[in-house]
Amino acid sequence: MSLARDLEALAIDIAQDAGALARMRRQEGVAIAATKSALADIVTLADREVEALIRARLAEARPEDGFLGEETGAERGTSDVTWVVDPIDGTVNYAYGMPQYAVSIAAVIGEPVAGQWEAISAAVYAPALGEVFHAARGAGAWLGDQQLAVNAEVTPAGGLLATGFGYDPATHAGDLARVARVMPMARDLRRGGSAALDLAYVAAGRLDGYFERGLAPWDHAAGALLVAEAGGECTFIAGDDTNPRPLIVASSPSIFERLLQLSLDD
Ligand code: LIP
């Protein structure tokens, strides 16, 4: 089997064990461990425990690989592979007891920098929903054993789109202005709270498109590969002096250019 398929299988296996731990801790009750970039940006003890499990399993299976995780940061490896991990994407949903959270694990090759790496394997597991989205470069995107495809066309009513908002209240005006620019092409808007699941839903045709500024690399590393392998377009635009927050836009090809232009800030 190819490296991408081997790493996909490993990512699925570890994501399922990690997700089972996250779900068990959720049922036991969640403790907020700290806040990070803003009061709303929380980390739970489960985030830390789940990332530790993922990191240990990867170190055992692939000791030469690098790691980039939301809770424990970056460590260079000696191979060309880096694992980009969000132990619980949708942390606030998780803390509030909502089921829209996921373990997101991606294997990338090249420089471990968003926009420079090539993702080759991905697993996004939503334990409370019992869904495992996965992909290997060149082998398609899947929900379990069901192959995924983005919606080829959107309805005359417009696209069902999703977005998200930053933890920092100072970013909300810009985010809301972006929503106002995009709404004329939308039939409706969803704010699910997990970028990994928003991207997985674009790949599955449950959404026509998704756009968000301010994501961290681990939020989108796996989901972007799902979209690409499902026939969609997904672009990462790094932050700059005008807007330091990077932009992710993903959709079916039929609406991508229009969604990208409307998502970009004036
Ligand atoms: C979250 C993303 C979500 C975004 C939130 C947050 P976390 O990641 O999945 O799309 O809107 O602000 O970044 O913090 O739950 O890993």
mmCIF file of C-alpha atoms in Angstrom, residues 9-253:
data_model
loop_
_atom_site.group_PDB
_atom_site.id
_atom_site.type_symbol
_atom_site.label_atom_id
_atom_site.label_comp_id
_atom_site.label_asym_id
_atom_site.label_seq_id
_atom_site.Cartn_x
_atom_site.Cartn_y
_atom_site.Cartn_z
ATOM 1 C CA ALA A 9 -5.021 3.960 8.223
ATOM 2 C CA LEU A 10 -2.824 4.973 11.159
ATOM 3 C CA ALA A 11 -4.581 8.338 11.473
ATOM 4 C CA ILE A 12 -8.021 6.672 11.492
ATOM 5 C CA ASP A 13 -6.965 4.170 14.159
ATOM 6 C CA ILE A 14 -5.441 6.795 16.451
ATOM 7 C CA ALA A 15 -8.294 9.274 15.889
ATOM 8 C CA GLN A 16 -10.834 6.656 16.946
ATOM 9 C CA ASP A 17 -8.956 5.864 20.169
ATOM 10 C CA ALA A 18 -8.450 9.562 20.865
ATOM 11 C CA GLY A 19 -12.103 10.292 20.160
ATOM 12 C CA ALA A 20 -13.212 7.551 22.523
ATOM 13 C CA LEU A 21 -11.135 9.158 25.276
ATOM 14 C CA ALA A 22 -12.542 12.602 24.519
ATOM 15 C CA ARG A 23 -16.101 11.274 24.629
ATOM 16 C CA MET A 24 -15.487 9.435 27.899
ATOM 17 C CA ARG A 25 -14.070 12.570 29.532
ATOM 18 C CA ARG A 26 -17.028 14.577 28.214
ATOM 19 C CA GLN A 27 -19.447 12.126 29.864
ATOM 20 C CA GLU A 28 -17.474 12.413 33.122
ATOM 21 C CA GLY A 29 -17.694 16.203 33.045
ATOM 22 C CA VAL A 30 -15.342 18.739 31.458
ATOM 23 C CA ALA A 31 -12.884 20.913 33.372
ATOM 24 C CA ILE A 32 -11.576 24.106 31.814
ATOM 25 C CA ALA A 33 -7.803 24.059 32.271
ATOM 26 C CA ALA A 34 -6.969 27.566 31.040
ATOM 27 C CA THR A 35 -7.762 30.346 28.591
ATOM 28 C CA LYS A 36 -5.321 31.076 25.759
ATOM 29 C CA SER A 37 -5.507 33.929 23.233
ATOM 30 C CA ALA A 38 -8.720 35.456 24.641
ATOM 31 C CA LEU A 39 -11.248 34.813 27.418
ATOM 32 C CA ALA A 40 -13.340 32.788 24.976
ATOM 33 C CA ASP A 41 -10.363 30.692 23.836
ATOM 34 C CA ILE A 42 -10.436 27.832 26.309
ATOM 35 C CA VAL A 43 -8.501 24.615 26.690
ATOM 36 C CA THR A 44 -9.862 21.683 28.671
ATOM 37 C CA LEU A 45 -7.946 19.031 30.537
ATOM 38 C CA ALA A 46 -9.310 16.611 27.920
ATOM 39 C CA ASP A 47 -7.682 18.612 25.089
ATOM 40 C CA ARG A 48 -4.329 18.105 26.774
ATOM 41 C CA GLU A 49 -4.932 14.444 27.640
ATOM 42 C CA VAL A 50 -6.194 13.570 24.151
ATOM 43 C CA GLU A 51 -3.247 15.270 22.455
ATOM 44 C CA ALA A 52 -0.882 13.373 24.768
ATOM 45 C CA LEU A 53 -2.488 10.083 23.688
ATOM 46 C CA ILE A 54 -2.206 10.978 20.003
ATOM 47 C CA ARG A 55 1.388 12.127 20.383
ATOM 48 C CA ALA A 56 2.404 8.942 22.232
ATOM 49 C CA ARG A 57 0.742 6.676 19.657
ATOM 50 C CA LEU A 58 2.410 8.523 16.770
ATOM 51 C CA ALA A 59 5.819 8.463 18.494
ATOM 52 C CA GLU A 60 5.467 4.713 18.960
ATOM 53 C CA ALA A 61 4.394 4.055 15.362
ATOM 54 C CA ARG A 62 6.433 6.727 13.566
ATOM 55 C CA PRO A 63 9.245 7.935 15.892
ATOM 56 C CA GLU A 64 11.072 9.735 13.088
ATOM 57 C CA ASP A 65 8.155 11.979 12.128
ATOM 58 C CA GLY A 66 7.612 15.578 13.186
ATOM 59 C CA PHE A 67 4.622 16.855 15.185
ATOM 60 C CA LEU A 68 2.610 20.087 15.272
ATOM 61 C CA GLY A 69 -0.175 20.091 17.835
ATOM 62 C CA GLU A 70 -2.549 22.731 19.195
ATOM 63 C CA GLU A 71 -1.670 22.078 22.834
ATOM 64 C CA THR A 72 1.998 21.010 22.812
ATOM 65 C CA GLY A 73 3.401 22.877 19.820
ATOM 66 C CA ALA A 74 5.941 21.853 17.212
ATOM 67 C CA GLU A 75 8.732 19.303 17.135
ATOM 68 C CA ARG A 76 10.795 18.674 14.002
ATOM 69 C CA GLY A 77 11.325 15.076 12.932
ATOM 70 C CA THR A 78 13.993 13.441 10.780
ATOM 71 C CA SER A 79 11.554 12.147 8.159
ATOM 72 C CA ASP A 80 9.703 14.300 5.641
ATOM 73 C CA VAL A 81 6.401 13.656 7.439
ATOM 74 C CA THR A 82 4.857 15.944 10.066
ATOM 75 C CA TRP A 83 1.643 15.162 11.924
ATOM 76 C CA VAL A 84 -0.639 18.203 12.323
ATOM 77 C CA VAL A 85 -3.084 17.551 15.153
ATOM 78 C CA ASP A 86 -6.071 19.237 16.780
ATOM 79 C CA PRO A 87 -7.050 16.904 19.604
ATOM 80 C CA ILE A 88 -10.512 18.409 20.021
ATOM 81 C CA ASP A 89 -11.558 20.806 17.264
ATOM 82 C CA GLY A 90 -14.702 22.578 18.367
ATOM 83 C CA THR A 91 -13.464 22.927 21.913
ATOM 84 C CA VAL A 92 -16.212 25.331 22.977
ATOM 85 C CA ASN A 93 -18.889 22.983 21.588
ATOM 86 C CA TYR A 94 -17.211 20.177 23.533
ATOM 87 C CA ALA A 95 -17.142 22.208 26.747
ATOM 88 C CA TYR A 96 -20.848 23.067 26.394
ATOM 89 C CA GLY A 97 -21.843 19.472 25.655
ATOM 90 C CA MET A 98 -22.660 19.949 21.958
ATOM 91 C CA PRO A 99 -21.794 16.991 19.682
ATOM 92 C CA GLN A 100 -20.078 19.024 16.924
ATOM 93 C CA TYR A 101 -16.467 18.400 17.897
ATOM 94 C CA ALA A 102 -13.814 16.267 16.223
ATOM 95 C CA VAL A 103 -10.350 14.809 16.509
ATOM 96 C CA SER A 104 -8.407 16.102 13.500
ATOM 97 C CA ILE A 105 -5.190 14.363 12.420
ATOM 98 C CA ALA A 106 -3.282 15.104 9.192
ATOM 99 C CA ALA A 107 0.030 13.842 7.842
ATOM 100 C CA VAL A 108 1.823 16.427 5.707
ATOM 101 C CA ILE A 109 5.119 16.348 3.779
ATOM 102 C CA GLY A 110 7.518 19.216 3.189
ATOM 103 C CA GLU A 111 7.906 22.326 5.323
ATOM 104 C CA PRO A 112 5.461 22.018 8.277
ATOM 105 C CA VAL A 113 3.993 25.442 7.462
ATOM 106 C CA ALA A 114 0.390 25.987 6.326
ATOM 107 C CA GLY A 115 0.357 26.930 2.679
ATOM 108 C CA GLN A 116 3.738 25.275 2.101
ATOM 109 C CA TRP A 117 3.078 21.662 3.128
ATOM 110 C CA GLU A 118 1.385 18.936 1.061
ATOM 111 C CA ALA A 119 -1.175 17.033 3.058
ATOM 112 C CA ILE A 120 -1.151 13.349 2.104
ATOM 113 C CA SER A 121 -3.357 11.681 4.742
ATOM 114 C CA ALA A 122 -6.213 12.846 6.948
ATOM 115 C CA ALA A 123 -8.707 11.625 9.516
ATOM 116 C CA VAL A 124 -11.467 13.721 11.115
ATOM 117 C CA TYR A 125 -13.445 11.779 13.714
ATOM 118 C CA ALA A 126 -16.574 13.103 15.401
ATOM 119 C CA PRO A 127 -17.020 10.683 18.319
ATOM 120 C CA ALA A 128 -20.366 12.021 19.529
ATOM 121 C CA LEU A 129 -21.742 11.663 15.993
ATOM 122 C CA GLY A 130 -20.019 8.355 15.182
ATOM 123 C CA GLU A 131 -18.548 9.626 11.884
ATOM 124 C CA VAL A 132 -15.026 9.119 10.574
ATOM 125 C CA PHE A 133 -14.064 11.225 7.568
ATOM 126 C CA HIS A 134 -10.776 10.229 5.981
ATOM 127 C CA ALA A 135 -8.642 10.676 2.874
ATOM 128 C CA ALA A 136 -5.318 9.772 1.295
ATOM 129 C CA ARG A 137 -3.797 11.854 -1.509
ATOM 130 C CA GLY A 138 -5.005 10.432 -4.815
ATOM 131 C CA ALA A 139 -7.330 7.883 -3.195
ATOM 132 C CA GLY A 140 -10.440 9.962 -2.615
ATOM 133 C CA ALA A 141 -12.265 11.229 0.460
ATOM 134 C CA TRP A 142 -14.510 8.929 2.456
ATOM 135 C CA LEU A 143 -17.077 8.833 5.250
ATOM 136 C CA GLY A 144 -16.488 5.330 6.529
ATOM 137 C CA ASP A 145 -16.684 3.280 3.329
ATOM 138 C CA GLN A 146 -18.855 5.828 1.471
ATOM 139 C CA GLN A 147 -16.891 7.890 -1.066
ATOM 140 C CA LEU A 148 -17.492 11.626 -0.836
ATOM 141 C CA ALA A 149 -17.995 14.283 -3.497
ATOM 142 C CA VAL A 150 -18.641 18.011 -3.207
ATOM 143 C CA ASN A 151 -21.877 19.328 -4.689
ATOM 144 C CA ALA A 152 -21.283 19.846 -8.420
ATOM 145 C CA GLU A 153 -23.741 22.746 -8.588
ATOM 146 C CA VAL A 154 -25.588 24.858 -6.029
ATOM 147 C CA THR A 155 -29.367 25.370 -6.177
ATOM 148 C CA PRO A 156 -30.886 28.534 -7.730
ATOM 149 C CA ALA A 157 -31.578 29.626 -4.129
ATOM 150 C CA GLY A 158 -27.819 29.951 -3.565
ATOM 151 C CA GLY A 159 -25.220 28.039 -1.583
ATOM 152 C CA LEU A 160 -25.535 26.635 1.916
ATOM 153 C CA LEU A 161 -22.392 28.195 3.405
ATOM 154 C CA ALA A 162 -20.577 28.023 6.738
ATOM 155 C CA THR A 163 -18.190 30.328 8.499
ATOM 156 C CA GLY A 164 -16.726 31.002 11.926
ATOM 157 C CA PHE A 165 -15.681 33.866 14.163
ATOM 158 C CA GLY A 166 -12.491 34.518 16.076
ATOM 159 C CA TYR A 167 -12.161 34.277 19.818
ATOM 160 C CA ASP A 168 -10.998 37.898 19.981
ATOM 161 C CA PRO A 169 -14.023 40.245 20.036
ATOM 162 C CA ALA A 170 -11.940 42.837 18.162
ATOM 163 C CA THR A 171 -12.094 40.594 15.071
ATOM 164 C CA HIS A 172 -15.885 40.282 15.014
ATOM 165 C CA ALA A 173 -16.623 43.478 13.058
ATOM 166 C CA GLY A 174 -14.430 42.297 10.174
ATOM 167 C CA ASP A 175 -15.906 38.806 10.307
ATOM 168 C CA LEU A 176 -19.453 40.192 10.225
ATOM 169 C CA ALA A 177 -18.558 42.491 7.311
ATOM 170 C CA ARG A 178 -17.315 39.414 5.436
ATOM 171 C CA VAL A 179 -20.588 37.633 6.140
ATOM 172 C CA ALA A 180 -22.493 40.646 4.795
ATOM 173 C CA ARG A 181 -20.435 40.553 1.559
ATOM 174 C CA VAL A 182 -20.964 36.809 1.090
ATOM 175 C CA MET A 183 -24.665 36.533 2.020
ATOM 176 C CA PRO A 184 -26.020 37.588 -1.423
ATOM 177 C CA MET A 185 -24.640 34.313 -2.854
ATOM 178 C CA ALA A 186 -25.968 32.191 0.037
ATOM 179 C CA ARG A 187 -29.332 30.506 0.604
ATOM 180 C CA ASP A 188 -28.400 30.342 4.279
ATOM 181 C CA LEU A 189 -25.444 30.349 6.662
ATOM 182 C CA ARG A 190 -24.294 27.840 9.252
ATOM 183 C CA ARG A 191 -21.844 28.375 12.094
ATOM 184 C CA GLY A 192 -20.961 24.886 13.297
ATOM 185 C CA GLY A 193 -18.036 25.727 15.577
ATOM 186 C CA SER A 194 -15.564 23.149 14.215
ATOM 187 C CA ALA A 195 -13.539 24.026 11.128
ATOM 188 C CA ALA A 196 -12.535 20.388 10.664
ATOM 189 C CA LEU A 197 -16.198 19.326 10.491
ATOM 190 C CA ASP A 198 -17.156 22.334 8.338
ATOM 191 C CA LEU A 199 -14.516 21.265 5.808
ATOM 192 C CA ALA A 200 -15.575 17.615 6.078
ATOM 193 C CA TYR A 201 -19.159 18.694 5.384
ATOM 194 C CA VAL A 202 -18.093 20.570 2.249
ATOM 195 C CA ALA A 203 -16.369 17.358 1.109
ATOM 196 C CA ALA A 204 -19.549 15.398 1.871
ATOM 197 C CA GLY A 205 -21.856 17.825 0.065
ATOM 198 C CA ARG A 206 -23.591 18.780 3.309
ATOM 199 C CA LEU A 207 -22.340 22.336 2.746
ATOM 200 C CA ASP A 208 -21.682 24.106 -0.552
ATOM 201 C CA GLY A 209 -18.860 26.199 0.877
ATOM 202 C CA TYR A 210 -16.974 27.398 3.939
ATOM 203 C CA PHE A 211 -14.885 30.491 4.650
ATOM 204 C CA GLU A 212 -13.148 31.699 7.783
ATOM 205 C CA ARG A 213 -10.311 33.988 8.817
ATOM 206 C CA GLY A 214 -8.086 33.286 11.799
ATOM 207 C CA LEU A 215 -7.844 29.513 11.855
ATOM 208 C CA ALA A 216 -4.802 27.740 13.234
ATOM 209 C CA PRO A 217 -2.933 25.237 11.038
ATOM 210 C CA TRP A 218 -4.318 22.256 12.960
ATOM 211 C CA ASP A 219 -7.909 23.436 12.442
ATOM 212 C CA HIS A 220 -7.780 22.978 8.665
ATOM 213 C CA ALA A 221 -4.861 20.634 7.827
ATOM 214 C CA ALA A 222 -6.978 17.470 7.622
ATOM 215 C CA GLY A 223 -10.225 19.005 6.392
ATOM 216 C CA ALA A 224 -8.528 20.724 3.455
ATOM 217 C CA LEU A 225 -7.356 17.356 2.130
ATOM 218 C CA LEU A 226 -10.882 15.941 2.477
ATOM 219 C CA VAL A 227 -12.216 18.777 0.302
ATOM 220 C CA ALA A 228 -9.496 18.375 -2.343
ATOM 221 C CA GLU A 229 -9.959 14.613 -2.535
ATOM 222 C CA ALA A 230 -13.746 15.087 -2.861
ATOM 223 C CA GLY A 231 -13.288 17.217 -5.987
ATOM 224 C CA GLY A 232 -13.527 20.577 -4.235
ATOM 225 C CA GLU A 233 -11.319 23.643 -4.141
ATOM 226 C CA CYS A 234 -9.682 24.749 -0.913
ATOM 227 C CA THR A 235 -7.257 27.626 -0.617
ATOM 228 C CA PHE A 236 -5.176 28.963 2.257
ATOM 229 C CA ILE A 237 -4.191 32.632 2.101
ATOM 230 C CA ALA A 238 -1.566 33.598 4.643
ATOM 231 C CA GLY A 239 -2.055 36.698 6.768
ATOM 232 C CA ASP A 240 -0.323 39.910 5.734
ATOM 233 C CA ASP A 241 0.107 43.514 6.922
ATOM 234 C CA THR A 242 -3.463 44.318 5.866
ATOM 235 C CA ASN A 243 -4.964 41.365 7.719
ATOM 236 C CA PRO A 244 -2.650 39.180 9.810
ATOM 237 C CA ARG A 245 -5.286 36.453 10.157
ATOM 238 C CA PRO A 246 -5.011 33.746 7.449
ATOM 239 C CA LEU A 247 -8.061 32.980 5.304
ATOM 240 C CA ILE A 248 -9.447 29.561 4.397
ATOM 241 C CA VAL A 249 -12.003 29.252 1.575
ATOM 242 C CA ALA A 250 -13.358 25.877 0.462
ATOM 243 C CA SER A 251 -16.218 24.949 -1.849
ATOM 244 C CA SER A 252 -17.318 23.120 -4.956
ATOM 245 C CA PRO A 253 -15.553 24.474 -8.064
#
